Coordinates of N, CA, C and O in Angstrom, one line a residue:
X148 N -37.4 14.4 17.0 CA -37.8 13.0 17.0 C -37.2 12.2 15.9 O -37.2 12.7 14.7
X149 N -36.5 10.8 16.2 CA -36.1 10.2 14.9 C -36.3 9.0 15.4 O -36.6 8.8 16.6
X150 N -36.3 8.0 14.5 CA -36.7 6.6 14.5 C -35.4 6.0 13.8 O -34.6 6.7 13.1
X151 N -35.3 4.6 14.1 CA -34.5 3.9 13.4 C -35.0 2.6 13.1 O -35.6 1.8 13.8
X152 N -34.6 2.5 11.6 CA -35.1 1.2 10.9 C -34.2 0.2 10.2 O -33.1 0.5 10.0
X153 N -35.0 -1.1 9.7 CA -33.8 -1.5 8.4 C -34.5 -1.3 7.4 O -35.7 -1.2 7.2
X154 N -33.0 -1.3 6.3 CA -33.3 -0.5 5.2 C -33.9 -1.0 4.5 O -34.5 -1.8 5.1
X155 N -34.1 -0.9 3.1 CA -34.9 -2.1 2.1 C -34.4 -1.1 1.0 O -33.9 0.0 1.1
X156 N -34.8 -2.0 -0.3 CA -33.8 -1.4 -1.6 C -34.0 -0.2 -1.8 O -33.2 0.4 -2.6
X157 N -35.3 0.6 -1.2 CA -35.6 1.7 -2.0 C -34.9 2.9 -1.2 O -34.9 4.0 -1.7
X158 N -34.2 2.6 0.1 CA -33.3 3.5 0.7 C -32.1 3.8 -0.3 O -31.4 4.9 -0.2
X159 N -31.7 2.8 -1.3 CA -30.3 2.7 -1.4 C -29.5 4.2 -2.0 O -28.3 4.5 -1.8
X160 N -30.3 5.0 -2.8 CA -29.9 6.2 -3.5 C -29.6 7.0 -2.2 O -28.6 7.8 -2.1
X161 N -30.6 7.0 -1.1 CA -30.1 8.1 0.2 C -28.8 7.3 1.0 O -27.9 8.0 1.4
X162 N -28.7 6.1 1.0 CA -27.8 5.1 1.8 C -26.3 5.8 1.1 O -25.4 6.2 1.9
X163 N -26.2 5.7 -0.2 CA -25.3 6.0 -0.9 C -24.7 7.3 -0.7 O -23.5 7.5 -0.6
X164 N -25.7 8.3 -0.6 CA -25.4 9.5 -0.3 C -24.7 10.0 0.9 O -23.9 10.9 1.0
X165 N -25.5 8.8 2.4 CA -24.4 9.1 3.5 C -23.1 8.7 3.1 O -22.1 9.3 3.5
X166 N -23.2 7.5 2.2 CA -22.0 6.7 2.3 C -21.2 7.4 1.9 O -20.3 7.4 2.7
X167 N -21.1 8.3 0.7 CA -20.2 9.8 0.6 C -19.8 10.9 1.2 O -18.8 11.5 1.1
X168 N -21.0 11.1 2.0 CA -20.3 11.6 2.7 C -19.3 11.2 3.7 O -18.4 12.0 4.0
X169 N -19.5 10.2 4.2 CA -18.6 9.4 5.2 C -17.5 9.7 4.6 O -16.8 10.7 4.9
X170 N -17.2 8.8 3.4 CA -15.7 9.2 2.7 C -14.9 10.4 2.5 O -13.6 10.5 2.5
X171 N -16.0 11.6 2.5 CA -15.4 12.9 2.5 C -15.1 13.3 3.8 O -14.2 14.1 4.0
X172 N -15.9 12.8 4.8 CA -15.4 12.9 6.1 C -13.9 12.1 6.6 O -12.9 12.5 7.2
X173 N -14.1 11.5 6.3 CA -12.5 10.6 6.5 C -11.4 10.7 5.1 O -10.7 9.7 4.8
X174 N -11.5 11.8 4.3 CA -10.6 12.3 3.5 C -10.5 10.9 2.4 O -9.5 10.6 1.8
X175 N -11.8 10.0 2.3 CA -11.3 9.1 0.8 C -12.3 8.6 0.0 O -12.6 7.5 -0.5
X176 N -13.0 10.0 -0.1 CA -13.8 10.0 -1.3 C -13.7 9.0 -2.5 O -14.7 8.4 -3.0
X177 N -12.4 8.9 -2.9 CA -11.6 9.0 -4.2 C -11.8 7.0 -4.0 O -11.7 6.4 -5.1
X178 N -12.2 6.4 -2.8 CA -11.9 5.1 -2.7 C -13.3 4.2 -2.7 O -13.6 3.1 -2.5
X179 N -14.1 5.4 -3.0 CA -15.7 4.9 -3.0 C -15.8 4.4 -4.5 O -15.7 5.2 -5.4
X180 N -16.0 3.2 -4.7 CA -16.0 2.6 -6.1 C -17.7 2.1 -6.5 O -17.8 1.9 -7.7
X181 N -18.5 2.0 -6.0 CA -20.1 1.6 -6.1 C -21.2 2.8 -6.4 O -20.9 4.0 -6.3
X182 N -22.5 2.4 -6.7 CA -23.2 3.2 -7.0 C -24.2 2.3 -6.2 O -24.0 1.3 -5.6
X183 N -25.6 3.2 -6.4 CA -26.6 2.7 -5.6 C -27.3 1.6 -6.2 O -28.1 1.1 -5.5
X184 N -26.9 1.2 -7.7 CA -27.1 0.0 -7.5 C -26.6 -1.4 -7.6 O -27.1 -2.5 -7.9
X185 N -25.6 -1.0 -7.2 CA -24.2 -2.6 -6.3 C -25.3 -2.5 -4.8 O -26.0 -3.4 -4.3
X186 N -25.0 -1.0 -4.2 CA -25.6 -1.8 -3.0 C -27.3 -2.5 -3.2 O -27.8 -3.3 -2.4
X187 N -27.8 -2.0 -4.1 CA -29.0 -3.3 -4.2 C -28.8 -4.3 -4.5 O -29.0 -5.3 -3.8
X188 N -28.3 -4.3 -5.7 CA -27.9 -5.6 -5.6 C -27.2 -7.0 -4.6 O -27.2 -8.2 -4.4
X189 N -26.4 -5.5 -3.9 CA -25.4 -6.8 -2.9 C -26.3 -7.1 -1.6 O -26.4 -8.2 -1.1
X190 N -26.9 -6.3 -1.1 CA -27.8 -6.3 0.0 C -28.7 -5.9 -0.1 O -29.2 -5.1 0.6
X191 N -29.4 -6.5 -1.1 CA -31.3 -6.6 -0.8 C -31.8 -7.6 -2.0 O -32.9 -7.6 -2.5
X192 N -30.6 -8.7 -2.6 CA -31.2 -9.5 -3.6 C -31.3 -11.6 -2.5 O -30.9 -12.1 -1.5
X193 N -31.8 -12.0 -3.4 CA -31.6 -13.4 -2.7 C -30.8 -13.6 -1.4 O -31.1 -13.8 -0.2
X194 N -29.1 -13.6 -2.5 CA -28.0 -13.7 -0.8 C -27.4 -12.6 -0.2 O -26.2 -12.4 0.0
X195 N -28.4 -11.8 0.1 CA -27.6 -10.5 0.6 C -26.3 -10.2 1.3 O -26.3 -10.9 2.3
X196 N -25.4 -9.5 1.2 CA -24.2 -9.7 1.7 C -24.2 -8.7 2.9 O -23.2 -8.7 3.7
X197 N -24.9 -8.0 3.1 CA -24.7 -7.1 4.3 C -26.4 -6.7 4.4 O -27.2 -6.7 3.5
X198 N -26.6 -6.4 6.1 CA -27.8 -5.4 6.6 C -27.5 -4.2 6.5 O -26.4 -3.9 6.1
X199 N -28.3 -3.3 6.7 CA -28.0 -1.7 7.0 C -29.5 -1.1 7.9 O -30.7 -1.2 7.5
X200 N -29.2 -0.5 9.0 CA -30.0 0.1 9.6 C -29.8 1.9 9.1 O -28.9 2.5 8.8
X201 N -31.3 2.2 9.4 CA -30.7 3.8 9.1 C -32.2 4.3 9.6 O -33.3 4.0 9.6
X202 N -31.2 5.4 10.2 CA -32.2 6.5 11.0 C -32.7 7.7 10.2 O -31.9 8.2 9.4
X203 N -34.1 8.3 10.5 CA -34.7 8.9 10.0 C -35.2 10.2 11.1 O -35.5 10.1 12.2
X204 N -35.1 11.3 10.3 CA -35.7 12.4 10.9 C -36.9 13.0 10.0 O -36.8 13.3 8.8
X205 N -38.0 13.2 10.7 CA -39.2 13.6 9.6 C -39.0 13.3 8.2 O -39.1 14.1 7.2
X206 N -38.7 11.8 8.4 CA -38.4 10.8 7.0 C -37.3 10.8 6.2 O -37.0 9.9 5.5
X207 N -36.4 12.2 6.3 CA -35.4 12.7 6.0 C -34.1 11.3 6.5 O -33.9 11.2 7.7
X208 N -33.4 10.6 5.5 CA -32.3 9.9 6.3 C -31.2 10.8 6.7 O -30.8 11.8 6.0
X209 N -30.8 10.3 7.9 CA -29.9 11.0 8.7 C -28.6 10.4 9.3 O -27.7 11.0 9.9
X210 N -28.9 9.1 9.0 CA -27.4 7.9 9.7 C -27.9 6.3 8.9 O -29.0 5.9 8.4
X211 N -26.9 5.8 9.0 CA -27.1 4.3 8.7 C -25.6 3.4 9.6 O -24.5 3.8 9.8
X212 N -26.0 2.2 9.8 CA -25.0 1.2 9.9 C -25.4 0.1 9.4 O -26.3 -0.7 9.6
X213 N -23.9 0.0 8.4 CA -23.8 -1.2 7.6 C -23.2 -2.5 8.5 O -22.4 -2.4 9.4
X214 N -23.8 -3.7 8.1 CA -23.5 -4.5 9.1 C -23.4 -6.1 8.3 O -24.2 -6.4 7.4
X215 N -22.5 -7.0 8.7 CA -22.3 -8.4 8.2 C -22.2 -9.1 9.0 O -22.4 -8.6 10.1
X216 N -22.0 -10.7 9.1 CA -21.7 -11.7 9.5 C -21.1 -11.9 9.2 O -20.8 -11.7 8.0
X217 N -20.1 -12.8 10.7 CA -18.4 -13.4 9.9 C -18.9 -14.8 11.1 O -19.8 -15.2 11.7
X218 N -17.7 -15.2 10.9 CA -17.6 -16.5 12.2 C -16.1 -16.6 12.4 O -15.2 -16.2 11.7
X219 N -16.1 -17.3 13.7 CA -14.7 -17.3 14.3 C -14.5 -18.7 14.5 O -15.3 -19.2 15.2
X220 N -13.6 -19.6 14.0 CA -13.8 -20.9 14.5 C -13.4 -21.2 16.9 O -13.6 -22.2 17.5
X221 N -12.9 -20.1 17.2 CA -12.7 -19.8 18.6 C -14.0 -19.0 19.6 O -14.0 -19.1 20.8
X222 N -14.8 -18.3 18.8 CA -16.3 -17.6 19.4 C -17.4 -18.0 19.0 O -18.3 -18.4 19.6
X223 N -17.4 -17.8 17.6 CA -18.6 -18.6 16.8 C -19.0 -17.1 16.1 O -18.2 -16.3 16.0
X224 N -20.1 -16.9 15.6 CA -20.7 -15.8 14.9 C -20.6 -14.6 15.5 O -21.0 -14.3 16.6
X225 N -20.2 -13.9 14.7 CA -19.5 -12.3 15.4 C -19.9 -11.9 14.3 O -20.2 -12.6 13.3
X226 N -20.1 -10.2 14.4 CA -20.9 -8.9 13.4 C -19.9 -8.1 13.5 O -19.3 -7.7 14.5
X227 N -19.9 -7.8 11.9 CA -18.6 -6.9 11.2 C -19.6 -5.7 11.2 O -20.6 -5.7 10.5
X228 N -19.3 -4.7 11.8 CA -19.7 -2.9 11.4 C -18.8 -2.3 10.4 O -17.8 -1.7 10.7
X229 N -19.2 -2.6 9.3 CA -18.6 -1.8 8.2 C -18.8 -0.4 8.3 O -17.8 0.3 8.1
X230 N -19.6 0.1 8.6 CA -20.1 1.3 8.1 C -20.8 1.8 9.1 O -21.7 1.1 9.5
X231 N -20.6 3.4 10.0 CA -21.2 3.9 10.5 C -21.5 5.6 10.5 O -20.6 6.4 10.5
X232 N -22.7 6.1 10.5 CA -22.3 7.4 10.4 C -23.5 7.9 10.5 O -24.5 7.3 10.1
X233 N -23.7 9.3 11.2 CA -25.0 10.3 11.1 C -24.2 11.6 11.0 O -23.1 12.0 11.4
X234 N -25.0 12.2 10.2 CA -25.0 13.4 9.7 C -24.2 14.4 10.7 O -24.6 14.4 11.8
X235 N -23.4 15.2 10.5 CA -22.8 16.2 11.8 C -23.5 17.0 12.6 O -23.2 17.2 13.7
X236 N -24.9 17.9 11.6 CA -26.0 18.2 12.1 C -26.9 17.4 13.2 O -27.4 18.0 14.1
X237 N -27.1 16.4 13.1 CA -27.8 15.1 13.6 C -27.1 14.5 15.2 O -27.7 14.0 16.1
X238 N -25.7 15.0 15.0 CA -24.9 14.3 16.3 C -25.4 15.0 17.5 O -26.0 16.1 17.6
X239 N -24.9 13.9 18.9 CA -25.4 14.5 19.8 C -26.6 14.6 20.5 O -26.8 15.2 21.5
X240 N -27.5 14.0 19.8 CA -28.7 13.7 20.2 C -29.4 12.3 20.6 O -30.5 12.0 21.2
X241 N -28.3 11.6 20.1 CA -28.9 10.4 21.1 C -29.2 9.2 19.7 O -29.7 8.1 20.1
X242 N -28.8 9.3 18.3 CA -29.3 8.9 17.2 C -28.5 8.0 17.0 O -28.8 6.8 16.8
X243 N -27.0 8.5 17.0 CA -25.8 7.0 17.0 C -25.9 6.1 17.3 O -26.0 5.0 16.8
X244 N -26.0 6.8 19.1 CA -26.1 5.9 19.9 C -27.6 5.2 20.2 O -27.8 4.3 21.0
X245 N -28.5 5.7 19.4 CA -29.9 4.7 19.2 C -29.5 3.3 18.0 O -29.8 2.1 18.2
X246 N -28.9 3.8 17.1 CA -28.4 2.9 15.7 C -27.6 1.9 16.4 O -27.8 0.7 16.1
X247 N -26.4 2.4 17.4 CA -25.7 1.3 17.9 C -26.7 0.0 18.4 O -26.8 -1.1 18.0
X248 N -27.1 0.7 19.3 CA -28.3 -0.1 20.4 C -29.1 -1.1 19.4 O -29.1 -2.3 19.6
X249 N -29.8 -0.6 18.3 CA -30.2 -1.5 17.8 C -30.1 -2.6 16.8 O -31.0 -3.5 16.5
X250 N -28.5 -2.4 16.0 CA -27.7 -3.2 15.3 C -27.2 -4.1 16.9 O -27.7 -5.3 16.8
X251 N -26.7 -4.1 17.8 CA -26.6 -4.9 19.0 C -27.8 -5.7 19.7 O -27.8 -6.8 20.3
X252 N -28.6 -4.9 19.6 CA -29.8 -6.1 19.9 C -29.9 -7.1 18.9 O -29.9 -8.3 19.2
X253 N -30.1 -6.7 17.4 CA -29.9 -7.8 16.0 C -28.8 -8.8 16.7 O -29.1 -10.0 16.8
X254 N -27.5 -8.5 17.0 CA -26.6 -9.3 17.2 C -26.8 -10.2 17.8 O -27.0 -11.3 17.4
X255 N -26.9 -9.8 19.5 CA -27.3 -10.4 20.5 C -28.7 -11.2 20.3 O -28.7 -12.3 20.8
X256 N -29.9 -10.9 19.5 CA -30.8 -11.7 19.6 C -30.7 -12.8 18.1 O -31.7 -13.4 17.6
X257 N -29.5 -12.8 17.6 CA -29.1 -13.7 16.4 C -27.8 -14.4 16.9 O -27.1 -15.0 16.1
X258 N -27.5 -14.2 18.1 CA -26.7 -15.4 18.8 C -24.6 -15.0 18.3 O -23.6 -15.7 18.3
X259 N -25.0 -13.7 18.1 CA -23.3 -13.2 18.1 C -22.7 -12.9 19.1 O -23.1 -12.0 19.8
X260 N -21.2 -13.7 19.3 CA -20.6 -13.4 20.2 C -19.8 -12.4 20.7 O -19.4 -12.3 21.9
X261 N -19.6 -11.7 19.7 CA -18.7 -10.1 19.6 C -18.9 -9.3 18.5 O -19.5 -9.8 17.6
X262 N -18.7 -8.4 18.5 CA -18.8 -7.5 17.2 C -17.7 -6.4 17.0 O -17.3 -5.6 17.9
X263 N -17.1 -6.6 15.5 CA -15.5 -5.6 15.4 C -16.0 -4.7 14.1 O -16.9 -4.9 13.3
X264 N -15.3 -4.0 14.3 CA -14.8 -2.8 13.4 C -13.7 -2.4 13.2 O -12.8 -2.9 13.8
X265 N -13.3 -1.2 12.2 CA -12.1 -0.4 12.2 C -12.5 0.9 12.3 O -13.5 1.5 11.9
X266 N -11.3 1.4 13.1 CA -11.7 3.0 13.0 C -10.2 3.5 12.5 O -9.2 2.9 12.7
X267 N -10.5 4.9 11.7 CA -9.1 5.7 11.6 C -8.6 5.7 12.8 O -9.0 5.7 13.9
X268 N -7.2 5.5 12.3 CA -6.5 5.9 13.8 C -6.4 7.8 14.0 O -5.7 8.3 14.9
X269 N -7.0 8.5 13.1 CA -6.8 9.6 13.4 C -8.5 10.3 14.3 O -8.6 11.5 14.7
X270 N -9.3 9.4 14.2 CA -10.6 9.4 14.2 C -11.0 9.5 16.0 O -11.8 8.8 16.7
X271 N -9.8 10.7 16.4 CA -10.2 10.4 17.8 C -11.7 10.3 18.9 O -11.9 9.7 20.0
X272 N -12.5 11.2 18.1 CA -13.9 11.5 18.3 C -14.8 10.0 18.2 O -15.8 9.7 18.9
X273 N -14.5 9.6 17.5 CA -14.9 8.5 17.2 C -14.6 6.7 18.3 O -15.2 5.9 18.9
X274 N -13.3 7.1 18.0 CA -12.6 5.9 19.0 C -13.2 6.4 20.5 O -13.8 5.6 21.1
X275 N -13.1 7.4 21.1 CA -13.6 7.9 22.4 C -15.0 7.2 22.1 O -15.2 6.1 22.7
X276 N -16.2 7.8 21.2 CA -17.5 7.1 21.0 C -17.6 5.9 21.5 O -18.5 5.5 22.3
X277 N -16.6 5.3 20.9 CA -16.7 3.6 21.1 C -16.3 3.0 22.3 O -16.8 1.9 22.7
X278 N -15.1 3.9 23.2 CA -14.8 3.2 24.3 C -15.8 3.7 25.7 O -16.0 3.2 26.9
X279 N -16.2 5.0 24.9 CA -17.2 5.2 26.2 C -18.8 4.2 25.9 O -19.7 4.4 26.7
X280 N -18.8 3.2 24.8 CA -20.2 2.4 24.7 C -19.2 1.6 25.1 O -20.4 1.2 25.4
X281 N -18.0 0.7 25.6 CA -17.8 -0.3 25.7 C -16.9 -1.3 25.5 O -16.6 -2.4 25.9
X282 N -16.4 -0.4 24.5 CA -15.7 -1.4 23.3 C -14.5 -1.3 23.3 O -14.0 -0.3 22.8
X283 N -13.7 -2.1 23.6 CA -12.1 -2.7 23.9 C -11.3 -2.3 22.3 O -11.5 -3.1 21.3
X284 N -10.6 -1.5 22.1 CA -9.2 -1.1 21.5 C -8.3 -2.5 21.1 O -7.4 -2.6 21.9
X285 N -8.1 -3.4 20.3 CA -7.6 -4.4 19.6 C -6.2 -4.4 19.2 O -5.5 -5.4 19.3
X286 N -5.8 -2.8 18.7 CA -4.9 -2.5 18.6 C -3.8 -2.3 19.9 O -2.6 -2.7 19.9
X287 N -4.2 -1.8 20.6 CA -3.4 -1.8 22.0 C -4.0 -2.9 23.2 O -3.4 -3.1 24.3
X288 N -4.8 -3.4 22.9 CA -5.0 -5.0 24.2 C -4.4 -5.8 23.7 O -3.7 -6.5 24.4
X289 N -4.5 -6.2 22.2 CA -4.0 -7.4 21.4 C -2.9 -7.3 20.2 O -2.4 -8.1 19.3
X290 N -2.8 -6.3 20.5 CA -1.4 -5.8 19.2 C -1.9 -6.1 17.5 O -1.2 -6.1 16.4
X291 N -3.5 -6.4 17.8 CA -3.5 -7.1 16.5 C -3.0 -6.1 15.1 O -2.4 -5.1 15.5
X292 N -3.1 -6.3 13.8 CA -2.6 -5.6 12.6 C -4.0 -5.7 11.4 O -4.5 -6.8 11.3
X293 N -4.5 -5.0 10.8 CA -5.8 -5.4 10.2 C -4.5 -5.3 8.3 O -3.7 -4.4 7.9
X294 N -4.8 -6.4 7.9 CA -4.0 -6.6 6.7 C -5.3 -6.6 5.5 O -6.5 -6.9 5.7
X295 N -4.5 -6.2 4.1 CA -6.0 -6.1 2.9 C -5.1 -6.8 1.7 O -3.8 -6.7 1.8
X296 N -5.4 -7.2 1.2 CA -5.0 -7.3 -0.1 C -6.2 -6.8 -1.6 O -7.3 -7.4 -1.7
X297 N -5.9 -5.8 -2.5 CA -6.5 -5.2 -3.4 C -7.0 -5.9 -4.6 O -6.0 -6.3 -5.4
X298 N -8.0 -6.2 -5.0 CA -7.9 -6.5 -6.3 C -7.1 -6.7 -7.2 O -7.2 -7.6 -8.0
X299 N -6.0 -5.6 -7.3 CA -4.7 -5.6 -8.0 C -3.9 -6.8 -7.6 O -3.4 -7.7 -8.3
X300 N -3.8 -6.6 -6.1 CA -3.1 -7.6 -5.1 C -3.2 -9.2 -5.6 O -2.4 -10.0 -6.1
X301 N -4.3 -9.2 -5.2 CA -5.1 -10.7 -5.3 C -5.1 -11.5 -6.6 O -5.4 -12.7 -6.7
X302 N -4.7 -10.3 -8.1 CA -4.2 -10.8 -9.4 C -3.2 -11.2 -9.3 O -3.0 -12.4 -9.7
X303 N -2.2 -10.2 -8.7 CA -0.5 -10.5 -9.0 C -0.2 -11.8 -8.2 O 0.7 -12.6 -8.5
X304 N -1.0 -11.9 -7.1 CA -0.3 -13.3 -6.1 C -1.1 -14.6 -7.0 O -0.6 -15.7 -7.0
X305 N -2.0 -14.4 -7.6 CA -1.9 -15.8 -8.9 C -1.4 -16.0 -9.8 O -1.5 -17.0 -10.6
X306 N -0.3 -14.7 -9.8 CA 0.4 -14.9 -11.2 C 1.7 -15.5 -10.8 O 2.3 -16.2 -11.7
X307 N 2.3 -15.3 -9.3 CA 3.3 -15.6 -8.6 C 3.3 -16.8 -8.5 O 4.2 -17.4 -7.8

C-alpha cells in the first residue's frame, strides 16, 4: 500500500536523499550541488520555486516528482518535471505511475497546456515509461536541441 502526497519542508532531508540517489543512478552524483536546506529554502519559503510530490510506503519515502511552472508565449502555462524517481525496490507497482497521475491532475486542474521534461538519451527504460503514458519524443518529432549555459558560462558572456 502507498499513498502519494505534496511535500512540505520537513520532507526535505528524505527528498534530498532520493535526489542522490537519482544522480547515482544516472552516473552524476558529482553534479548535485545543494543540501536539504536550498531545497527549503527554494521550495517551501514565500516564493517557492518548485512543487514536489512524493510517495510513501508505511511512511517510509519512496519517490518524488519535482515540478515547476514555465509559460509559453504560443500555449500559455506549461509544467517543467525536473525531477522524477522511485526507488528500484518500489518500481513496478503502480507508484510512478500513481506520482505521474497526480502531478497531471495539478497541471490540468491549474490550467497547463503541456508538460516537458528531459530524459538521458541513454535512459531507455525510462523513455519507453514515458511513451507508453503518452508522451511525444521532441527530439525526433521536432528536432528540438535542449541548450544550458553554466554559471561559469553566464560570467564569461558578461565579460565578452
Amino acid at each position: 500500500m502507498y499513498s502519494v502526497r505534496s511535500a512540505n519542508s520537513e520532507d526535505c532531508e528524505a527528498i534530498m536523499s532520493l535526489v542522490m540517489e537519482l544522480a547515482v543512478h544516472v552516473k552524476c552524483e558529482h553534479e548535485v550541488k545543494i543540501k536539504a536546506d536550498t531545497l527549503r529554502r527554494d521550495g517551501f519559503g514565500k516564493n517557492s520555486l518548485f512543487h514536489c510530490l512524493v510517495a510513501e510506503v508505511n511512511n517510509d519515502m519512496v519517490g518524488y516528482l519535482l515540478y515547476y511552472f514555465t509559460y509559453s508565449p504560443w500555449v500559455g502555462k506549461k509544467a517543467f518535471m525536473e525531477d522524477f524517481y522511485v526507488k528500484p525496490e518500489h518500481r513496478n507497482k503502480g507508484i510512478g505511475t500513481e506520482l505521474l497521475k497526480s502531478a497531471v491532475k495539478v497541471f490540468l486542474d491549474t490550467y497547463c497546456n503541456s508538460m516537458e521534461w528531459a530524459v538521458r538519451w541513454w535512459n531507455k527504460v525510462a523513455v519507453d515509461f514515458y511513451k507508453q503514458k503518452g508522451a511525444i519524443n521532441l527530439t525526433e518529432t521536432e528536432q528540438f536541441h535542449i541548450l544550458r549555459l553554466t554559471e561559469e558560462s553566464m560570467q564569461n558572456l558578461l565579460t565578452k
